Amino acid sequence: MKQRLKIGISACFFHPDEGRKAAPSKTLQWIEQSTAHWVMSQGALPFMVPAPAGETYRGDVTLADYAASLDGLVLHGGADVWPGSYGEEPLKPEWSGDRARDEYEIALVKAFEQAGKPVFGICRGLQLINVAHGGTLYQDITTQKPGARVHRDPAAYDLNFHEVDILPDTRLAQLLPGERRHKINSVHHQGIKDLAPGFQAEALSPDDGVIEAIRHTGGAWIAAVQWHPEFHFPRHGVVDDSPLLRDFLEAARTARTEP
């Protein structure tokens, strides 16, 4: 029996909030059940990676320790990326994002890269990976890219769907052979504006050219999608993107066995 892979999942943050009923004075770190279950769907063991920072931190555990102990990293979806992370000021207060989470996840990505472990990003994860490597974002696609389709519908949430085109001669095209156009969900209002150096786009929204998937072209195994594969189920008529998870886990297994 193969030893199960251990996959880290980056944490979402609830910062202190007097209006919250549960522990209003505390910082809460959490992951979505669906993301953990998606990782588990191919037999891997998910572990949330807490941020080793904040006024309650004690001891000497670092993100490098997690990178050494785990086999790969999934960057969770969630809050907007802070525009300061890519050298801009927020165009609106509600687009200020989560600076603390950005700093934690950028350091987390670098730790796993340095350890030679694969990184897979989901939605915000794609945006964070792009920013961590020198790219920029649309703070709001509707505002900054006139004529773009609706990429986030708050009422429909994960049942807001559109199509993407998989670009030829990419790893994603190999993983999803045959038809190049696929139905996916869409739960984001920010997106990639300038693609980071060393990355290639692997999928685009056919209506407006918004980048929907990226991959690192150098030695590090880093890939990401703008959609949420953890929300994809056959009943929705969406693409079967389980090959993406299997490919990531195979990279994690390879990294585990390499000296």
Short mmCIF file of C-alpha atoms in Angstrom, two decimals, residues 118-252:
data_model
loop_
_atom_site.label_atom_id
_atom_site.label_comp_id
_atom_site.label_asym_id
_atom_site.label_seq_id
_atom_site.Cartn_x
_atom_site.Cartn_y
_atom_site.Cartn_z
CA PRO A 118 4.56 21.50 -6.22
CA VAL A 119 2.05 24.32 -5.75
CA PHE A 120 -1.50 24.40 -7.14
CA GLY A 121 -3.64 27.54 -6.94
CA ILE A 122 -7.42 27.88 -6.96
CA CYS A 123 -9.11 31.21 -7.84
CA ARG A 124 -7.46 33.64 -5.40
CA GLY A 125 -4.59 31.15 -5.44
CA LEU A 126 -4.01 31.83 -9.15
CA GLN A 127 -4.03 35.57 -8.51
CA LEU A 128 -1.70 35.26 -5.50
CA ILE A 129 0.77 33.11 -7.47
CA ASN A 130 0.79 35.68 -10.26
CA VAL A 131 1.39 38.56 -7.85
CA ALA A 132 4.05 36.62 -5.90
CA HIS A 133 6.06 36.31 -9.11
CA GLY A 134 5.76 39.91 -10.31
CA GLY A 135 2.41 40.01 -12.11
CA THR A 136 -0.51 42.39 -11.61
CA LEU A 137 -4.30 42.10 -11.32
CA TYR A 138 -7.47 43.82 -12.37
CA GLN A 139 -8.84 45.03 -9.05
CA ASP A 140 -12.30 44.64 -10.58
CA ILE A 141 -12.78 43.12 -14.02
CA THR A 142 -16.11 44.84 -14.66
CA THR A 143 -14.67 48.27 -13.90
CA GLN A 144 -11.28 47.92 -15.54
CA LYS A 145 -12.09 45.69 -18.52
CA PRO A 146 -15.16 47.15 -20.25
CA GLY A 147 -17.23 44.60 -22.13
CA ALA A 148 -16.06 41.68 -20.00
CA ARG A 149 -18.56 39.00 -19.13
CA VAL A 150 -19.87 38.56 -15.58
CA HIS A 151 -17.25 36.45 -13.81
CA ARG A 152 -18.91 36.67 -10.40
CA ASP A 153 -22.63 36.52 -9.68
CA PRO A 154 -23.19 36.80 -5.90
CA ALA A 155 -26.65 35.24 -6.12
CA ALA A 156 -25.59 32.25 -8.24
CA TYR A 157 -22.15 31.99 -6.58
CA ASP A 158 -20.64 28.60 -7.56
CA LEU A 159 -23.48 27.98 -10.00
CA ASN A 160 -22.35 30.86 -12.22
CA PHE A 161 -20.90 29.10 -15.27
CA HIS A 162 -19.17 30.06 -18.51
CA GLU A 163 -16.83 28.46 -21.02
CA VAL A 164 -13.05 28.52 -21.27
CA ASP A 165 -10.77 27.72 -24.17
CA ILE A 166 -7.77 25.52 -23.41
CA LEU A 167 -4.75 26.80 -25.31
CA PRO A 168 -2.95 24.32 -27.58
CA ASP A 169 0.56 23.07 -26.87
CA THR A 170 0.14 23.41 -23.11
CA ARG A 171 0.25 20.87 -20.32
CA LEU A 172 -3.43 21.61 -19.65
CA ALA A 173 -4.27 20.65 -23.23
CA GLN A 174 -2.52 17.33 -22.65
CA LEU A 175 -4.48 16.75 -19.44
CA LEU A 176 -7.80 17.63 -21.09
CA PRO A 177 -7.44 16.23 -24.63
CA GLY A 178 -10.09 16.45 -27.31
CA GLU A 179 -12.46 19.38 -27.09
CA ARG A 180 -10.71 22.67 -26.39
CA ARG A 181 -13.77 24.47 -25.01
CA HIS A 182 -15.10 23.49 -21.59
CA LYS A 183 -17.74 24.66 -19.14
CA ILE A 184 -16.44 25.82 -15.74
CA ASN A 185 -17.73 27.76 -12.74
CA SER A 186 -16.72 31.37 -12.12
CA VAL A 187 -16.62 33.04 -8.69
CA HIS A 188 -14.20 35.98 -9.02
CA HIS A 189 -14.29 39.71 -9.74
CA GLN A 190 -10.51 40.17 -9.85
CA GLY A 191 -8.22 38.56 -12.40
CA ILE A 192 -4.80 38.62 -14.03
CA LYS A 193 -3.91 41.84 -15.86
CA ASP A 194 -0.17 41.40 -16.47
CA LEU A 195 1.00 37.79 -16.43
CA ALA A 196 4.05 37.20 -14.25
CA PRO A 197 7.40 36.54 -15.99
CA GLY A 198 8.16 32.85 -16.28
CA PHE A 199 4.50 31.83 -16.61
CA GLN A 200 2.28 30.98 -19.56
CA ALA A 201 -1.47 31.21 -19.90
CA GLU A 202 -3.11 27.81 -20.43
CA ALA A 203 -6.79 28.80 -20.73
CA LEU A 204 -8.74 31.95 -21.60
CA SER A 205 -12.32 33.09 -21.32
CA PRO A 206 -13.41 33.19 -25.01
CA ASP A 207 -15.71 36.18 -24.46
CA ASP A 208 -13.19 38.64 -23.07
CA GLY A 209 -9.73 37.05 -22.98
CA VAL A 210 -9.51 36.87 -19.18
CA ILE A 211 -6.78 34.40 -18.20
CA GLU A 212 -8.30 31.31 -16.60
CA ALA A 213 -5.29 29.02 -16.05
CA ILE A 214 -1.52 29.49 -15.77
CA ARG A 215 1.61 27.37 -15.39
CA HIS A 216 5.21 28.06 -14.52
CA THR A 217 7.55 27.42 -17.44
CA GLY A 218 10.75 26.97 -15.42
CA GLY A 219 11.94 24.32 -13.02
CA ALA A 220 9.36 24.87 -10.27
CA TRP A 221 6.07 22.94 -10.56
CA ILE A 222 3.43 25.66 -10.17
CA ALA A 223 0.02 25.66 -11.81
CA ALA A 224 -3.29 27.34 -11.11
CA VAL A 225 -6.84 27.75 -12.36
CA GLN A 226 -9.20 30.68 -11.93
CA TRP A 227 -12.19 28.38 -11.48
CA HIS A 228 -13.02 26.15 -8.50
CA PRO A 229 -12.50 22.45 -9.29
CA GLU A 230 -13.67 21.59 -5.77
CA PHE A 231 -17.14 22.87 -6.77
CA HIS A 232 -17.26 20.82 -9.98
CA PHE A 233 -19.68 17.88 -10.06
CA PRO A 234 -20.95 15.92 -13.10
CA ARG A 235 -24.55 17.02 -12.43
CA HIS A 236 -23.55 20.57 -13.46
CA GLY A 237 -22.31 19.50 -16.89
CA VAL A 238 -18.86 20.96 -16.23
CA VAL A 239 -15.46 19.72 -17.33
CA ASP A 240 -14.05 16.70 -15.52
CA ASP A 241 -10.92 18.38 -14.24
CA SER A 242 -9.84 15.54 -11.95
CA PRO A 243 -6.81 14.99 -14.26
CA LEU A 244 -5.47 18.32 -12.94
CA LEU A 245 -5.54 17.04 -9.37
CA ARG A 246 -3.96 13.73 -10.35
CA ASP A 247 -1.20 15.56 -12.22
CA PHE A 248 -0.48 17.74 -9.18
CA LEU A 249 -0.43 14.73 -6.87
CA GLU A 250 1.89 12.86 -9.21
CA ALA A 251 4.25 15.84 -9.06
CA ALA A 252 3.99 15.70 -5.27
#
